[in-house]
Amino acid sequence: MTTGPTTTADEAPLFEPESPFRDLFDDPRWALAMIRATVLEAAHPQIGAALADNSTFVAHPWRRLRNTFLSMRRMFDADPAVREREAARLNRLHARMSGSDPRGRAYDAMDRGARAWVVATLFESAVTMCRLSGQPLAQDTMERMYAEYRAFLAALDGDAGALPEELNDFWRYYDRVVEEEPENTEAARIILYRLFDHLPAPALLEGAPTFWAAGRAVAGPLLGAITVASLPEPYRRKAGLPETPGAPVLMQGAYLAAGLTRFLPTSWINAETIIETLSLSPDSDDPRARSVVALRARMKRAAALIRLLTPSGDDTGSFPGPGPATGAQRRPAREFFHQVLDQTGDGYLDWPDLAAMARELATRLDLDEPEETRLYDAFAAWWRELQAALDTDGDGRVSADEYAAAVPSLAGPALIRVAEVLFDATDRDGSGTIDADEYRALFRAGFRRDLTITDGTYGRSAFVGDFLSFMSGRRTNTLYDPLLAEA
């Protein structure tokens, strides 16, 4: 498995402090450019198939956004050791994603050409973003930025040979790929036509479903139209995407308006702060939670006003999104299936759903080998148990009906092993208990939740019991809900 080039702490940073690449992190225009780049990535047959089979971006888009942003921050860190560690983690993650698409074509998330296309779409969308917002990049800046994107690819693949060395050659490469490779894939269609229309509320706005649904009903179609209008014309023609009257003007205005936000105070447009705030829940340990509680109260009042004006509306929308945890109450089987088990949001439970759980846990807990592999192996064993017990029609996956009909107790030996692997990863000193520092690292850093421990330790049996109660669907659990149930 490729893990990127070896680096030392004495080497120069991959991206200098004044890097054009680094400057994009807090640029509001980047949000529009990222949506565009993601559609172009998903249109690639290999990437689209991998996303459709393995990604959680439909059911858990905000969680995916947060993890992607965190990963990019690590990849552009000044410390070479941080970059190398993140590159190795990403390569381990992608090495576990392979299969075939509905047409029987093989895909592999480690394919060098597909990975190069991801980087290419990011670079080209950044250039397009600047051009559409009236601030085109100078040639020398564009060349410097392209060199940085190639360095990013080299950090993942060990070299950047899959992308042309010179910028002029890149444009020929890009035009050729746009003409030959992208298709109207299911993943691209979901992003353009389903994701925006059914986008679940972030944790901050879960308490105001009417308010969120009203805003989404307006913003969703606009974002879709803006994104379609910004895509390369050859792909729009090939995919048969509609040309909405006025969309080019709307797109230009959106990019120009986003560009004007550069005059706002830096603290207002800090991407990391915005993403973290959207992810906060009222019972979080984070000091900002108090502000969130007050804001949610205002949102509820606004939602109540909207309900008075539109009393016949559906408060919840059509997407089966998660709701706030209500304590240790039994969760209905179908609700647990859609909120926790069906991580990919395709209506079925199969291995990619459990792999997504393992991936999320490993990411939140920042696991290295061999703990990460032990966790994946434990989840794989749990999937085999679930498949044997619940897959009554033998189609290789478990439907919501099969799960609800069985109403099983899922706390078998394999699930116990999952809990034990998590406990061992947390019990760093091997004492057999999780002390105060260890549980803070697990629940506060990992899950952003406080955990009351009366005697100062958290024993193995208590940990395993709590985890099993949640994962078997017997009880809601405010500790684990934010990790696996929230959007």
Short mmCIF file of C-alpha atoms in Angstrom, two decimals:
data_model
loop_
_atom_site.label_atom_id
_atom_site.label_comp_id
_atom_site.label_asym_id
_atom_site.label_seq_id
_atom_site.Cartn_x
_atom_site.Cartn_y
_atom_site.Cartn_z
CA MET A 1 0.00 0.00 0.00
CA THR A 2 1.33 3.43 -0.90
CA THR A 3 1.69 5.70 2.10
CA GLY A 4 3.46 8.71 0.63
CA PRO A 5 7.10 9.78 0.73
CA THR A 6 9.17 9.60 3.87
CA THR A 7 9.72 12.99 5.48
CA THR A 8 11.59 14.32 8.47
CA ALA A 9 10.92 17.13 10.90
CA ASP A 10 13.84 19.12 9.38
CA GLU A 11 12.20 19.35 5.93
CA ALA A 12 10.49 22.52 4.73
CA PRO A 13 6.71 22.62 4.99
CA LEU A 14 4.85 21.14 2.04
CA PHE A 15 2.87 24.38 1.82
CA GLU A 16 4.40 27.70 2.84
CA PRO A 17 2.52 30.08 5.21
CA GLU A 18 1.49 32.28 2.24
CA SER A 19 0.37 29.28 0.20
CA PRO A 20 -2.48 29.97 -2.26
CA PHE A 21 -3.78 26.50 -1.40
CA ARG A 22 -3.87 27.22 2.34
CA ASP A 23 -5.69 30.51 1.75
CA LEU A 24 -8.68 28.62 0.36
CA PHE A 25 -9.58 27.06 3.71
CA ASP A 26 -11.45 30.08 5.03
CA ASP A 27 -12.64 31.46 1.68
CA PRO A 28 -16.48 31.29 1.53
CA ARG A 29 -16.27 30.87 -2.24
CA TRP A 30 -14.61 27.53 -1.60
CA ALA A 31 -17.93 26.09 -0.45
CA LEU A 32 -19.39 26.57 -3.95
CA ALA A 33 -16.20 25.33 -5.59
CA MET A 34 -16.11 22.21 -3.41
CA ILE A 35 -19.66 21.26 -4.40
CA ARG A 36 -18.70 21.67 -8.05
CA ALA A 37 -15.50 19.65 -7.63
CA THR A 38 -17.38 16.89 -5.79
CA VAL A 39 -19.87 16.54 -8.66
CA LEU A 40 -17.01 16.25 -11.16
CA GLU A 41 -15.31 13.66 -8.94
CA ALA A 42 -18.53 11.68 -8.56
CA ALA A 43 -19.01 11.75 -12.35
CA HIS A 44 -15.85 9.68 -12.79
CA PRO A 45 -17.03 6.04 -13.07
CA GLN A 46 -14.51 4.68 -10.55
CA ILE A 47 -15.05 7.42 -7.99
CA GLY A 48 -18.82 7.49 -8.47
CA ALA A 49 -19.08 3.74 -7.87
CA ALA A 50 -16.90 3.95 -4.76
CA LEU A 51 -19.02 6.80 -3.39
CA ALA A 52 -22.31 5.02 -4.13
CA ASP A 53 -21.17 1.84 -2.39
CA ASN A 54 -19.17 3.20 0.55
CA SER A 55 -19.79 6.85 1.28
CA THR A 56 -21.99 8.26 4.03
CA PHE A 57 -22.40 11.65 2.36
CA VAL A 58 -26.16 11.15 1.77
CA ALA A 59 -27.20 10.15 5.29
CA HIS A 60 -24.45 12.00 7.20
CA PRO A 61 -23.32 14.96 5.05
CA TRP A 62 -22.34 17.24 7.92
CA ARG A 63 -20.23 14.56 9.55
CA ARG A 64 -18.57 13.88 6.20
CA LEU A 65 -17.88 17.61 5.78
CA ARG A 66 -16.30 17.84 9.21
CA ASN A 67 -14.08 14.81 8.65
CA THR A 68 -12.99 16.01 5.20
CA PHE A 69 -12.08 19.42 6.55
CA LEU A 70 -10.12 17.90 9.43
CA SER A 71 -8.26 15.62 7.03
CA MET A 72 -7.33 18.51 4.73
CA ARG A 73 -6.09 20.52 7.70
CA ARG A 74 -3.82 17.64 8.64
CA MET A 75 -2.56 17.19 5.09
CA PHE A 76 -1.51 20.85 4.98
CA ASP A 77 0.00 20.92 8.46
CA ALA A 78 3.44 22.46 8.85
CA ASP A 79 4.69 19.31 10.61
CA PRO A 80 5.78 16.64 8.07
CA ALA A 81 5.01 13.89 10.61
CA VAL A 82 1.36 15.01 10.80
CA ARG A 83 1.07 15.02 7.01
CA GLU A 84 2.68 11.62 6.63
CA ARG A 85 0.46 10.08 9.32
CA GLU A 86 -2.70 11.47 7.70
CA ALA A 87 -1.61 10.30 4.25
CA ALA A 88 -1.06 6.80 5.63
CA ARG A 89 -4.51 6.86 7.27
CA LEU A 90 -6.20 7.98 4.05
CA ASN A 91 -4.42 5.28 2.08
CA ARG A 92 -5.50 2.61 4.55
CA LEU A 93 -9.06 3.91 4.32
CA HIS A 94 -9.11 3.91 0.51
CA ALA A 95 -7.38 0.53 0.25
CA ARG A 96 -10.48 -1.01 1.86
CA MET A 97 -12.77 0.34 -0.89
CA SER A 98 -13.03 -1.77 -4.02
CA GLY A 99 -15.77 -3.61 -5.88
CA SER A 100 -17.77 -3.29 -9.08
CA ASP A 101 -20.39 -0.85 -10.33
CA PRO A 102 -23.89 -1.81 -11.59
CA ARG A 103 -22.43 -2.41 -15.06
CA GLY A 104 -19.91 -4.90 -13.71
CA ARG A 105 -16.90 -2.60 -14.08
CA ALA A 106 -14.31 -2.90 -11.32
CA TYR A 107 -13.44 0.09 -9.17
CA ASP A 108 -10.61 0.63 -6.72
CA ALA A 109 -10.30 3.72 -4.53
CA MET A 110 -6.50 3.41 -4.78
CA ASP A 111 -6.55 3.75 -8.58
CA ARG A 112 -3.88 6.32 -9.43
CA GLY A 113 -5.79 7.84 -12.32
CA ALA A 114 -8.93 8.32 -10.23
CA ARG A 115 -6.98 9.88 -7.36
CA ALA A 116 -5.27 12.25 -9.78
CA TRP A 117 -8.70 13.27 -11.11
CA VAL A 118 -9.82 14.18 -7.57
CA VAL A 119 -6.85 16.53 -7.20
CA ALA A 120 -7.38 17.88 -10.72
CA THR A 121 -11.00 18.79 -10.02
CA LEU A 122 -10.00 20.59 -6.83
CA PHE A 123 -7.38 22.67 -8.64
CA GLU A 124 -9.55 23.45 -11.67
CA SER A 125 -12.54 24.35 -9.45
CA ALA A 126 -10.34 26.71 -7.44
CA VAL A 127 -9.22 28.46 -10.63
CA THR A 128 -12.81 28.60 -11.91
CA MET A 129 -14.01 29.92 -8.55
CA CYS A 130 -11.65 32.87 -8.76
CA ARG A 131 -12.56 33.59 -12.38
CA LEU A 132 -16.32 33.49 -11.76
CA SER A 133 -16.04 35.79 -8.75
CA GLY A 134 -14.21 38.47 -10.74
CA GLN A 135 -10.77 37.79 -9.27
CA PRO A 136 -8.93 35.66 -11.86
CA LEU A 137 -5.59 34.28 -10.76
CA ALA A 138 -2.40 35.69 -12.21
CA GLN A 139 -0.40 33.19 -14.25
CA ASP A 140 2.44 32.90 -11.72
CA THR A 141 -0.03 32.38 -8.86
CA MET A 142 -1.85 29.73 -10.86
CA GLU A 143 1.42 27.91 -11.60
CA ARG A 144 2.44 28.03 -7.95
CA MET A 145 -0.94 26.70 -6.86
CA TYR A 146 -0.77 23.89 -9.40
CA ALA A 147 2.64 22.88 -8.06
CA GLU A 148 1.11 22.69 -4.60
CA TYR A 149 -1.74 20.49 -5.78
CA ARG A 150 0.79 18.14 -7.38
CA ALA A 151 2.68 18.10 -4.09
CA PHE A 152 -0.58 17.15 -2.37
CA LEU A 153 -0.98 14.20 -4.76
CA ALA A 154 2.65 13.22 -4.20
CA ALA A 155 2.05 13.17 -0.44
CA LEU A 156 -0.64 10.53 -1.04
CA ASP A 157 0.77 8.49 -3.93
CA GLY A 158 4.51 8.86 -3.38
CA ASP A 159 4.81 10.87 -6.61
CA ALA A 160 2.68 13.15 -8.74
CA GLY A 161 3.33 11.38 -12.03
CA ALA A 162 -0.38 10.85 -12.72
CA LEU A 163 -0.75 14.61 -13.30
CA PRO A 164 1.20 16.52 -15.97
CA GLU A 165 4.21 18.38 -14.67
CA GLU A 166 3.51 21.66 -16.45
CA LEU A 167 0.36 23.77 -16.11
CA ASN A 168 -0.12 24.12 -19.87
CA ASP A 169 -0.11 20.34 -20.21
CA PHE A 170 -2.58 20.08 -17.34
CA TRP A 171 -5.26 21.97 -19.27
CA ARG A 172 -4.95 19.56 -22.19
CA TYR A 173 -5.17 16.64 -19.75
CA TYR A 174 -8.22 18.15 -18.05
CA ASP A 175 -10.08 18.83 -21.31
CA ARG A 176 -9.39 15.28 -22.50
CA VAL A 177 -10.66 13.67 -19.29
CA VAL A 178 -13.81 15.85 -19.26
CA GLU A 179 -14.55 14.75 -22.82
CA GLU A 180 -13.85 11.03 -22.29
CA GLU A 181 -14.27 9.91 -18.68
CA PRO A 182 -17.18 11.51 -16.73
CA GLU A 183 -20.62 9.95 -16.89
CA ASN A 184 -24.06 10.68 -15.51
CA THR A 185 -23.37 8.46 -12.50
CA GLU A 186 -25.78 7.75 -9.69
CA ALA A 187 -23.49 9.51 -7.21
CA ALA A 188 -23.41 12.69 -9.32
CA ARG A 189 -27.21 12.65 -9.67
CA ILE A 190 -27.63 12.23 -5.92
CA ILE A 191 -25.43 15.24 -5.20
CA LEU A 192 -27.20 17.43 -7.74
CA TYR A 193 -30.82 16.40 -7.24
CA ARG A 194 -31.26 14.54 -3.96
CA LEU A 195 -28.69 15.75 -1.47
CA PHE A 196 -29.76 19.40 -1.51
CA ASP A 197 -33.48 18.59 -1.49
CA HIS A 198 -33.22 16.19 1.47
CA LEU A 199 -30.23 17.60 3.33
CA PRO A 200 -30.72 16.80 7.04
CA ALA A 201 -30.31 19.61 9.52
CA PRO A 202 -26.96 20.01 11.27
CA ALA A 203 -26.96 19.45 15.02
CA LEU A 204 -27.35 23.20 15.62
CA LEU A 205 -30.72 23.32 13.82
CA GLU A 206 -32.22 19.94 14.73
CA GLY A 207 -34.59 21.62 17.16
CA ALA A 208 -36.22 23.69 14.40
CA PRO A 209 -37.24 21.28 11.63
CA THR A 210 -39.81 23.64 10.11
CA PHE A 211 -37.31 26.48 9.94
CA TRP A 212 -34.73 24.18 8.36
CA ALA A 213 -37.18 22.65 5.86
CA ALA A 214 -38.34 26.12 4.75
CA GLY A 215 -34.78 27.33 4.18
CA ARG A 216 -33.78 24.11 2.45
CA ALA A 217 -36.78 24.33 0.09
CA VAL A 218 -35.43 27.65 -1.18
CA ALA A 219 -31.67 27.09 -1.01
CA GLY A 220 -31.62 23.51 -2.32
CA PRO A 221 -32.85 24.18 -5.88
CA LEU A 222 -30.71 27.33 -6.08
CA LEU A 223 -27.54 25.46 -5.14
CA GLY A 224 -28.38 22.74 -7.64
CA ALA A 225 -28.93 25.25 -10.45
CA ILE A 226 -25.75 27.17 -9.58
CA THR A 227 -23.69 23.99 -9.54
CA VAL A 228 -25.05 22.70 -12.85
CA ALA A 229 -24.42 26.07 -14.54
CA SER A 230 -20.80 26.06 -13.34
CA LEU A 231 -19.95 22.60 -14.72
CA PRO A 232 -17.95 22.24 -17.95
CA GLU A 233 -20.18 22.38 -21.00
CA PRO A 234 -18.94 19.03 -22.44
CA TYR A 235 -20.00 17.23 -19.26
CA ARG A 236 -23.37 19.01 -19.07
CA ARG A 237 -24.06 17.95 -22.66
CA LYS A 238 -22.87 14.38 -22.13
CA ALA A 239 -24.87 13.94 -18.92
CA GLY A 240 -27.97 15.59 -20.37
CA LEU A 241 -28.13 18.17 -17.57
CA PRO A 242 -30.86 20.79 -18.04
CA GLU A 243 -30.09 24.40 -18.91
CA THR A 244 -32.19 26.43 -16.49
CA PRO A 245 -33.06 29.93 -17.82
CA GLY A 246 -31.17 32.55 -15.85
CA ALA A 247 -28.92 30.01 -14.11
CA PRO A 248 -25.64 31.44 -15.52
CA VAL A 249 -26.53 34.89 -14.21
CA LEU A 250 -27.54 33.40 -10.85
CA MET A 251 -24.26 31.46 -10.71
CA GLN A 252 -22.20 34.56 -11.48
CA GLY A 253 -24.04 36.52 -8.82
CA ALA A 254 -23.54 33.79 -6.22
CA TYR A 255 -19.78 33.69 -6.78
CA LEU A 256 -19.51 37.49 -6.80
CA ALA A 257 -21.50 37.71 -3.54
CA ALA A 258 -19.35 35.01 -1.93
CA GLY A 259 -16.25 36.92 -3.01
CA LEU A 260 -17.45 40.05 -1.20
CA THR A 261 -17.33 38.21 2.12
CA ARG A 262 -13.57 38.71 2.10
CA PHE A 263 -14.29 42.14 3.58
CA LEU A 264 -15.92 40.58 6.67
CA PRO A 265 -13.95 40.08 9.91
CA THR A 266 -11.76 36.99 9.72
CA SER A 267 -13.41 35.46 12.79
CA TRP A 268 -16.78 35.49 11.01
CA ILE A 269 -15.65 33.33 8.11
CA ASN A 270 -13.32 30.91 9.87
CA ALA A 271 -14.33 27.58 8.35
CA GLU A 272 -13.24 25.43 11.27
CA THR A 273 -15.24 27.51 13.76
CA ILE A 274 -18.35 27.43 11.56
CA ILE A 275 -18.18 23.65 11.03
CA GLU A 276 -17.57 22.93 14.71
CA THR A 277 -20.41 25.24 15.77
CA LEU A 278 -22.85 23.56 13.39
CA SER A 279 -21.84 20.20 14.89
CA LEU A 280 -22.45 21.21 18.50
CA SER A 281 -25.37 19.86 20.50
CA PRO A 282 -26.81 21.51 23.61
CA ASP A 283 -25.40 18.86 25.97
CA SER A 284 -21.87 19.18 24.61
CA ASP A 285 -18.99 20.01 26.94
CA ASP A 286 -17.83 22.75 24.60
CA PRO A 287 -18.25 26.22 26.18
CA ARG A 288 -19.86 27.39 22.95
CA ALA A 289 -22.77 25.07 23.72
CA ARG A 290 -24.38 27.75 25.88
CA SER A 291 -24.56 30.04 22.86
CA VAL A 292 -25.92 27.14 20.84
CA VAL A 293 -28.69 26.56 23.38
CA ALA A 294 -29.72 30.22 23.18
CA LEU A 295 -29.59 30.17 19.38
CA ARG A 296 -31.64 26.97 19.20
CA ALA A 297 -34.28 28.59 21.43
CA ARG A 298 -34.51 31.48 18.98
CA MET A 299 -34.74 29.03 16.09
CA LYS A 300 -37.63 27.26 17.81
CA ARG A 301 -39.47 30.55 18.24
CA ALA A 302 -38.92 31.33 14.56
CA ALA A 303 -40.12 27.83 13.65
CA ALA A 304 -43.26 28.33 15.76
CA LEU A 305 -43.98 31.53 13.82
CA ILE A 306 -43.58 29.69 10.52
CA ARG A 307 -45.97 26.97 11.72
CA LEU A 308 -48.56 29.64 12.51
CA LEU A 309 -48.21 30.98 8.98
CA THR A 310 -48.13 27.53 7.32
CA PRO A 311 -49.99 25.19 9.70
CA SER A 312 -50.45 22.36 7.18
CA GLY A 313 -46.76 21.86 6.40
CA ASP A 314 -44.79 18.75 7.27
CA ASP A 315 -42.39 19.66 10.05
CA THR A 316 -40.02 16.81 9.51
CA GLY A 317 -39.49 16.69 5.75
CA SER A 318 -39.17 13.47 3.77
CA PHE A 319 -35.60 12.53 4.56
CA PRO A 320 -35.27 10.05 7.46
CA GLY A 321 -32.83 12.15 9.42
CA PRO A 322 -31.85 11.77 13.05
CA GLY A 323 -33.48 13.57 15.93
CA PRO A 324 -32.09 14.66 19.26
CA ALA A 325 -31.28 12.01 21.81
CA THR A 326 -33.83 11.71 24.56
CA GLY A 327 -31.90 9.75 27.14
CA ALA A 328 -31.81 6.04 27.84
CA GLN A 329 -35.11 5.14 26.19
CA ARG A 330 -35.78 2.22 23.90
CA ARG A 331 -35.50 3.27 20.27
CA PRO A 332 -38.01 1.79 17.77
CA ALA A 333 -36.39 -0.81 15.52
CA ARG A 334 -36.97 1.06 12.26
CA GLU A 335 -35.73 4.32 13.72
CA PHE A 336 -32.55 2.63 14.93
CA PHE A 337 -32.10 0.99 11.53
CA HIS A 338 -32.28 4.29 9.63
CA GLN A 339 -30.49 6.48 12.16
CA VAL A 340 -27.61 4.21 13.14
CA LEU A 341 -27.26 1.01 11.11
CA ASP A 342 -27.90 2.35 7.59
CA GLN A 343 -24.86 4.61 7.48
CA THR A 344 -24.84 4.97 3.67
CA GLY A 345 -28.53 5.87 3.50
CA ASP A 346 -29.44 3.37 0.76
CA GLY A 347 -32.19 1.68 2.80
CA TYR A 348 -30.21 -1.50 3.46
CA LEU A 349 -27.67 -2.79 5.96
CA ASP A 350 -24.57 -4.40 4.50
CA TRP A 351 -20.81 -4.38 4.96
CA PRO A 352 -20.19 -0.78 3.74
CA ASP A 353 -22.47 0.45 6.56
CA LEU A 354 -20.47 -1.30 9.25
CA ALA A 355 -17.21 -0.34 7.56
CA ALA A 356 -18.39 3.28 7.75
CA MET A 357 -18.94 2.86 11.51
CA ALA A 358 -15.44 1.45 11.91
CA ARG A 359 -14.03 4.27 9.79
CA GLU A 360 -15.80 6.93 11.86
CA LEU A 361 -14.68 5.43 15.16
CA ALA A 362 -11.09 5.06 13.95
CA THR A 363 -11.11 8.66 12.69
CA ARG A 364 -12.60 10.16 15.85
CA LEU A 365 -10.25 8.19 18.10
CA ASP A 366 -7.28 8.82 15.78
CA LEU A 367 -6.30 5.15 15.76
CA ASP A 368 -3.12 3.86 14.18
CA GLU A 369 -2.26 0.37 13.09
CA PRO A 370 -2.75 -2.25 14.47
CA GLU A 371 -5.73 -0.93 16.51
CA GLU A 372 -7.48 0.26 13.34
CA THR A 373 -7.23 -3.16 11.69
CA ARG A 374 -8.44 -4.87 14.87
CA LEU A 375 -11.47 -2.58 14.86
CA TYR A 376 -12.29 -3.31 11.21
CA ASP A 377 -11.87 -7.05 11.79
CA ALA A 378 -14.25 -6.90 14.76
CA PHE A 379 -16.89 -5.06 12.71
CA ALA A 380 -16.43 -7.56 9.86
CA ALA A 381 -17.14 -10.42 12.26
CA TRP A 382 -20.24 -8.58 13.50
CA TRP A 383 -21.45 -8.18 9.93
CA ARG A 384 -21.12 -11.93 9.35
CA GLU A 385 -23.23 -12.54 12.47
CA LEU A 386 -25.88 -10.05 11.35
CA GLN A 387 -26.00 -11.44 7.83
CA ALA A 388 -26.41 -15.01 9.08
CA ALA A 389 -29.18 -14.04 11.49
CA LEU A 390 -31.15 -11.43 9.52
CA ASP A 391 -30.66 -11.92 5.77
CA THR A 392 -33.72 -14.11 5.28
CA ASP A 393 -33.99 -13.72 1.49
CA GLY A 394 -30.30 -14.40 0.87
CA ASP A 395 -29.61 -11.24 -1.17
CA GLY A 396 -26.47 -10.45 0.82
CA ARG A 397 -27.92 -7.48 2.70
CA VAL A 398 -30.47 -6.74 5.41
CA SER A 399 -33.54 -4.63 4.66
CA ALA A 400 -35.40 -2.49 7.17
CA ASP A 401 -38.27 -4.99 7.00
CA GLU A 402 -35.97 -7.94 7.75
CA TYR A 403 -34.44 -6.08 10.66
CA ALA A 404 -37.78 -4.89 12.11
CA ALA A 405 -39.40 -8.31 11.71
CA ALA A 406 -36.66 -10.05 13.63
CA VAL A 407 -36.40 -7.40 16.38
CA PRO A 408 -33.16 -9.13 17.32
CA SER A 409 -30.85 -8.79 20.24
CA LEU A 410 -27.67 -7.93 18.39
CA ALA A 411 -25.33 -8.19 21.34
CA GLY A 412 -23.55 -11.34 20.16
CA PRO A 413 -19.90 -12.30 20.62
CA ALA A 414 -18.72 -10.26 17.62
CA LEU A 415 -20.32 -7.03 18.87
CA ILE A 416 -18.81 -7.64 22.29
CA ARG A 417 -15.46 -7.90 20.53
CA VAL A 418 -16.03 -4.52 18.89
CA ALA A 419 -16.64 -2.97 22.30
CA GLU A 420 -13.54 -4.64 23.72
CA VAL A 421 -11.36 -3.34 20.89
CA LEU A 422 -12.64 0.19 21.58
CA PHE A 423 -12.01 -0.24 25.28
CA ASP A 424 -8.45 -1.45 24.68
CA ALA A 425 -7.78 1.47 22.33
CA THR A 426 -8.91 3.85 25.07
CA ASP A 427 -7.17 2.09 27.96
CA ARG A 428 -3.76 3.33 26.87
CA ASP A 429 -1.91 2.25 30.00
CA GLY A 430 -3.40 -1.25 30.00
CA SER A 431 -4.71 -0.91 33.56
CA GLY A 432 -8.05 -2.57 32.77
CA THR A 433 -9.96 0.61 33.54
CA ILE A 434 -10.42 3.94 31.80
CA ASP A 435 -9.19 6.69 34.09
CA ALA A 436 -10.27 10.33 34.04
CA ASP A 437 -7.73 11.41 31.42
CA GLU A 438 -8.49 8.45 29.16
CA TYR A 439 -12.25 8.86 29.27
CA ARG A 440 -11.90 12.57 28.50
CA ALA A 441 -9.82 11.66 25.46
CA LEU A 442 -12.50 9.19 24.36
CA PHE A 443 -15.76 10.95 25.11
CA ARG A 444 -14.80 14.60 25.05
CA ALA A 445 -12.31 14.65 22.19
CA GLY A 446 -13.88 11.74 20.31
CA PHE A 447 -17.61 12.19 20.95
CA ARG A 448 -17.74 15.74 22.40
CA ARG A 449 -19.69 14.44 25.39
CA ASP A 450 -19.14 14.41 29.14
CA LEU A 451 -19.26 11.15 31.04
CA THR A 452 -19.98 11.03 34.75
CA ILE A 453 -17.75 8.58 36.60
CA THR A 454 -18.49 8.32 40.30
CA ASP A 455 -15.33 6.47 41.33
CA GLY A 456 -12.94 8.10 38.87
CA THR A 457 -12.68 5.06 36.57
CA TYR A 458 -14.76 3.35 33.92
CA GLY A 459 -14.47 -0.41 34.00
CA ARG A 460 -14.44 -2.79 31.04
CA SER A 461 -17.79 -4.39 31.86
CA ALA A 462 -19.54 -1.02 32.25
CA PHE A 463 -18.06 0.24 28.99
CA VAL A 464 -18.99 -2.91 27.08
CA GLY A 465 -22.50 -2.91 28.57
CA ASP A 466 -23.18 0.70 27.59
CA PHE A 467 -21.85 0.21 24.08
CA LEU A 468 -23.86 -2.96 23.53
CA SER A 469 -27.04 -1.36 24.82
CA PHE A 470 -26.67 1.30 22.17
CA MET A 471 -25.48 -0.82 19.22
CA SER A 472 -28.09 -3.51 19.77
CA GLY A 473 -30.80 -0.86 19.52
CA ARG A 474 -32.07 -1.46 23.04
CA ARG A 475 -31.60 2.13 24.24
CA THR A 476 -30.80 5.55 22.95
CA ASN A 477 -27.51 6.73 24.34
CA THR A 478 -26.48 10.37 24.47
CA LEU A 479 -22.80 9.34 24.41
CA TYR A 480 -22.86 7.46 21.12
CA ASP A 481 -25.70 9.15 19.25
CA PRO A 482 -23.51 12.09 18.12
CA LEU A 483 -20.97 9.70 16.63
CA LEU A 484 -23.16 7.33 14.63
CA ALA A 485 -26.66 8.84 14.51
CA GLU A 486 -26.21 12.55 13.90
CA ALA A 487 -26.12 13.92 10.35
#
